[in-house]
C-alpha positions as a Python dict, from the first residue, in 0.01 Angstrom:
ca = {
    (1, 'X'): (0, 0, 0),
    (2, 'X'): (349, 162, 43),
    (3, 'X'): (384, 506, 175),
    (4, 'X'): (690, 754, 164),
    (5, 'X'): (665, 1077, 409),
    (6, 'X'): (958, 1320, 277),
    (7, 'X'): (973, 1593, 554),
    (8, 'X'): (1280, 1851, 592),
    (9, 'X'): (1355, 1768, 1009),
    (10, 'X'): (1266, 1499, 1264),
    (11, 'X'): (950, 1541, 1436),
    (12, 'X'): (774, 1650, 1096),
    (13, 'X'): (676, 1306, 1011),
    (14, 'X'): (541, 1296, 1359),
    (15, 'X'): (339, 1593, 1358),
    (16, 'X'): (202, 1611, 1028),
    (17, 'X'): (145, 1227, 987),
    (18, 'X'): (187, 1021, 1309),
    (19, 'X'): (-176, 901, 1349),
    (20, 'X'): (-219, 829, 990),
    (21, 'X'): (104, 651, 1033),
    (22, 'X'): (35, 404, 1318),
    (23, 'X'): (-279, 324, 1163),
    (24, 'X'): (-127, 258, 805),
    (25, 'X'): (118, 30, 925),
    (26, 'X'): (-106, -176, 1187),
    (27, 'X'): (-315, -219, 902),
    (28, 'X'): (-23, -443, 717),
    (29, 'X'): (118, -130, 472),
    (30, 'X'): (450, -56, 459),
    (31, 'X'): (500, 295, 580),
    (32, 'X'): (921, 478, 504),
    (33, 'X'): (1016, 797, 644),
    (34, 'X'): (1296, 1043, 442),
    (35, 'X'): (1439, 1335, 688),
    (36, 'X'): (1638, 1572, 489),
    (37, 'X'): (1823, 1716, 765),
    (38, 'X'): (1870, 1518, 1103),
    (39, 'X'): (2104, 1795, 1298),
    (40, 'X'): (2035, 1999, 1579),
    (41, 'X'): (2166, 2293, 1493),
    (42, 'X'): (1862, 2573, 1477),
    (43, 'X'): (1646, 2378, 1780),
    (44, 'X'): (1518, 2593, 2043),
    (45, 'X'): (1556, 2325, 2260),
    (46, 'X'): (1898, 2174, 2126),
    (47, 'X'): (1994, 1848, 2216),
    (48, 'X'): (2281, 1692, 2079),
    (49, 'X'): (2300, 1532, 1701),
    (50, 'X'): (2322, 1168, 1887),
    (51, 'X'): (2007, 1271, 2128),
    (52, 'X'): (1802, 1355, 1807),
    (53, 'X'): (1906, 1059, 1642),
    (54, 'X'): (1828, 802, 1881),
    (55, 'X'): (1472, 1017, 2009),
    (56, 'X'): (1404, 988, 1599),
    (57, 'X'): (1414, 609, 1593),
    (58, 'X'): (1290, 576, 1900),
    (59, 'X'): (977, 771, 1812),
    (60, 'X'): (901, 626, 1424),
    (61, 'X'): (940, 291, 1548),
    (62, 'X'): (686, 334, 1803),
    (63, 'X'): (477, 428, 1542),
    (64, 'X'): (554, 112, 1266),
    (65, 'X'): (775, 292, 1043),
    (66, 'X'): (968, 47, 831),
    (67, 'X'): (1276, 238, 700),
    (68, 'X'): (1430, 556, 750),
    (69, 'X'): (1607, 807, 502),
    (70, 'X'): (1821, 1023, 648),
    (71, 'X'): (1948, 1339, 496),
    (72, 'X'): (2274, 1590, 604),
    (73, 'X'): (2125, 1941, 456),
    (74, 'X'): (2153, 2222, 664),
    (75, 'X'): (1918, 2306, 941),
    (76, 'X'): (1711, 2620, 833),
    (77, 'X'): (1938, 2667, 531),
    (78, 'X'): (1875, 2437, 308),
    (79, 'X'): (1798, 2786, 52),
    (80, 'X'): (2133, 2737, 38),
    (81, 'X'): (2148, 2406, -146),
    (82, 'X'): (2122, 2339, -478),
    (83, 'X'): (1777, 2248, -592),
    (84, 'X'): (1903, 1961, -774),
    (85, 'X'): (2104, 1789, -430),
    (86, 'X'): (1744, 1838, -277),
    (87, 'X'): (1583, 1649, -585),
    (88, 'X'): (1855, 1420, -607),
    (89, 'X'): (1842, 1288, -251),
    (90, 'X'): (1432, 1257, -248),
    (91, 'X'): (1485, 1035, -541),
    (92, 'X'): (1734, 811, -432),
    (93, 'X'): (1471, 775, -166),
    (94, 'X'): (1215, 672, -411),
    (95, 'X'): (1364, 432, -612),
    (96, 'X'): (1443, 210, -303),
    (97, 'X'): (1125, 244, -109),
    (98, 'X'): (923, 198, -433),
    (99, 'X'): (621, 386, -300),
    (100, 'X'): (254, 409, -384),
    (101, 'X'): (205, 740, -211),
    (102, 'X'): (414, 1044, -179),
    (103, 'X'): (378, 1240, 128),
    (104, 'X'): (552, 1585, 188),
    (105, 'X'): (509, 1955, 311),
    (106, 'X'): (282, 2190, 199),
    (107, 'X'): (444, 2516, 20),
    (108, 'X'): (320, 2750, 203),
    (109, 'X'): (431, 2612, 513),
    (110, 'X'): (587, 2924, 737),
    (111, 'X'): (951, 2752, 746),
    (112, 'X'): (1128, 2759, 495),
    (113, 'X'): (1323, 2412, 479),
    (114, 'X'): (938, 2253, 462),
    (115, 'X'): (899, 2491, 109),
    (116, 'X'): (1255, 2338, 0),
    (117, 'X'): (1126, 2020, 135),
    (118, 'X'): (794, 2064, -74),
    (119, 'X'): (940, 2232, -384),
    (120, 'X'): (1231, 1930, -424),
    (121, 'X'): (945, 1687, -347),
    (122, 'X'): (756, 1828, -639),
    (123, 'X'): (1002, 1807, -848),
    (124, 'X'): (1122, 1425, -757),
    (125, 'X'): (780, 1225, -781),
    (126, 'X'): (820, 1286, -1151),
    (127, 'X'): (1089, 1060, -1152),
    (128, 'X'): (864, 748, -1262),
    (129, 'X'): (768, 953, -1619),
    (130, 'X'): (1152, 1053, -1623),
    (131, 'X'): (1292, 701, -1597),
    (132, 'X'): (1030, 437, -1704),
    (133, 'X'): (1181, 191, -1513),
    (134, 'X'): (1112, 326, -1147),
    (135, 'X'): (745, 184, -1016),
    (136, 'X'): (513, 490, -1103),
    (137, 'X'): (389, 716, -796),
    (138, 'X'): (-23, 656, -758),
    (139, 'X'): (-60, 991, -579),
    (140, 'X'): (115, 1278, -403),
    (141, 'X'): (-34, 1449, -115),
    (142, 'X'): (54, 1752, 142),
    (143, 'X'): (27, 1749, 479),
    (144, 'X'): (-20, 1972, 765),
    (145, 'X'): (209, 2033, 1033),
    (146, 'X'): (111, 2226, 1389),
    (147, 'X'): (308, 2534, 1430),
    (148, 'X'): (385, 2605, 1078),
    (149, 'X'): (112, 2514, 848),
    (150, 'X'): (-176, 2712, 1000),
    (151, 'X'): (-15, 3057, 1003),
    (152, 'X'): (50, 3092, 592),
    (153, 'X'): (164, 3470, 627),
    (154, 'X'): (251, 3472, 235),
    (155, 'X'): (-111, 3511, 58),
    (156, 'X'): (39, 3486, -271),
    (157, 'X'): (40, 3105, -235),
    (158, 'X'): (-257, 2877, -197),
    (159, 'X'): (-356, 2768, 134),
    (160, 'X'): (-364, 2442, 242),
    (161, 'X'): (-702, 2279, 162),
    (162, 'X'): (-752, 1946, 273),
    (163, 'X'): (-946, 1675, 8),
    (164, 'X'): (-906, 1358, 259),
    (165, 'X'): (-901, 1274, 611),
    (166, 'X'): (-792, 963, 758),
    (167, 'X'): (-998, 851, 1033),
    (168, 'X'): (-719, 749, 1344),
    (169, 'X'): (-939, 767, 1625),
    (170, 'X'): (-857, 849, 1985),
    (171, 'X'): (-586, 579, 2027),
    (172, 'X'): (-441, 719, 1743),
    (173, 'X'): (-406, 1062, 1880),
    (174, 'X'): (-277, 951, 2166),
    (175, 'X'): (-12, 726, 1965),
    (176, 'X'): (94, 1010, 1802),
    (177, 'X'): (151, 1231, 2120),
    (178, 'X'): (331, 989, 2275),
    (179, 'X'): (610, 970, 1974),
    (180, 'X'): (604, 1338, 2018),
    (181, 'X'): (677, 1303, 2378),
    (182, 'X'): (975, 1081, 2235),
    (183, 'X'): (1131, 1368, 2103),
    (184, 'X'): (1291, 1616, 2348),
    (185, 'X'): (1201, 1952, 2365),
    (186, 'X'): (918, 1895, 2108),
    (187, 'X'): (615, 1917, 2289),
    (188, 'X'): (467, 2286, 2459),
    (189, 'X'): (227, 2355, 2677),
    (190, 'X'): (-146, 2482, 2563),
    (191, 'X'): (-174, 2693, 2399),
    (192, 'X'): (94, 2635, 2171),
    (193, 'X'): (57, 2451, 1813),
    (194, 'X'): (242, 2155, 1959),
    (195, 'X'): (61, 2094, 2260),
    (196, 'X'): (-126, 1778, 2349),
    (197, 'X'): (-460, 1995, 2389),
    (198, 'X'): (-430, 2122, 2031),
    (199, 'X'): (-298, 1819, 1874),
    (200, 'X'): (-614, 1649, 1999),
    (201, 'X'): (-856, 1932, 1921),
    (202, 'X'): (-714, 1948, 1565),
    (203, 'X'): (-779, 1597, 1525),
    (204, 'X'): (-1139, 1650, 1665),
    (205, 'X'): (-1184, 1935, 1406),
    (206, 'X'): (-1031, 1727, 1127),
    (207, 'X'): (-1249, 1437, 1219),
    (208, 'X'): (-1548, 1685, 1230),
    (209, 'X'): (-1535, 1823, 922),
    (210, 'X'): (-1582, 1491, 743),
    (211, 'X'): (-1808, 1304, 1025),
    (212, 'X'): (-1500, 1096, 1143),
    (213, 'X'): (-1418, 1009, 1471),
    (214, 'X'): (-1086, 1196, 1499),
    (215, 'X'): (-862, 1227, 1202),
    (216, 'X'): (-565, 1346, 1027),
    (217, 'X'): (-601, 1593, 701),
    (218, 'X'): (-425, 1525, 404),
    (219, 'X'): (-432, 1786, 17),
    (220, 'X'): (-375, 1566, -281),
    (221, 'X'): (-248, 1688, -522),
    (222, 'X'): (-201, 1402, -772),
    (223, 'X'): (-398, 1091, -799),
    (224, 'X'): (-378, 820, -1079),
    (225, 'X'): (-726, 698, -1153),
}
């Protein structure tokens, strides 16, 4: 199985997926990663363009990843891009990667590059029935990402509702912190969203709610049966 996360900054992948990743690619799958913006402008903790870069490799290949995609859209402005760039790029993405499952934002993430992220992403896994020649997408699924996910101010979209958990276990919790650690100025102390304490209880609760022993949570959306 092939996997393609498409998140709009470093870290993302991390957050929303980096159990799920680990465990994807120790099992023998092939697991790409497509940032759409890799500055450091709009950090709270800024670090330079060259730290982020290098702490982003460091921290996906830690985890397995296989290839990166790596975007220049603004940092907390990509409103003001053209939907079609933001399209564009996620499907130049797709056609090389070739994956089974698309993995993105969900839009009604609190941030507003993840509901450009999500709303571009939407838009570019259609490719396949576009261009019959690109290897057709099996299914398209939303993550959820500490900090941003779990507030969804804006009641006029549909929360996030998660349909399938991927058991990662402890290890895989602590996998995931540790690429998180990998990233400067990331990481919070309890009781922030991006703390160890509530990366590991929301993995607990995850894992909970489907009788798993720790897990990620993952909407899908589309699924070809």
């Amino acid at each position: 199985m092939k996997y393609l996360l498409v998140v709009a900054h470093p870290d993302d992948e991390v957050l929303g997926a980096g159990a799920s990743i680990k465990k994807w690619a120790s099992e023998g799958n092939t697991v790409d990663v497509c940032i759409m913006c890799t500055e450091a402008k709009a950090r709270a903790f800024r670090p330079s363009d060259g730290e982020l870069e290098d702490d982003t490799h460091k921290a996906i290949k830690s985890l397995g990843v296989d290839r990166i995609y790596e975007g220049t859209f603004p940092n907390i402005e990509m409103n003001t891009v053209p939907h079609l760039k933001l399209v564009q790029f996620i499907e130049s993405a797709i056609r090389e990667s070739e994956p089974d499952i698309v993995i993105t934002h969900h839009p009604a993430d609190t941030n507003n590059d993840h509901l450009q992220t999500s709303m571009a992403c939407q838009e570019a896994v259609r490719l396949p029935q576009r261009q019959p020649a690109v290897k057709r997408i099996k299914e398209f699924w939303y993550m959820e990402v500490p900090s941003c996910t779990e507030w969804k101010i804006n009641n006029a979209l549909a929360s996030f509702n998660p349909n399938c958990f991927v058991k990662v276990g402890l290890a895989g919790v602590e996998a995931k912190i540790a690429a998180l650690d990998m990233y400067r100025g990331v990481m919070r102390p309890y009781p922030h969203p991006r703390s160890a304490e509530y990366i590991t209880g929301l993995a607990a609760y995850r894992g909970g709610q489907w009788g798993l022993n720790y897990a990620e949570a993952f909407e899908v959306v589309v699924r070809e049966y």
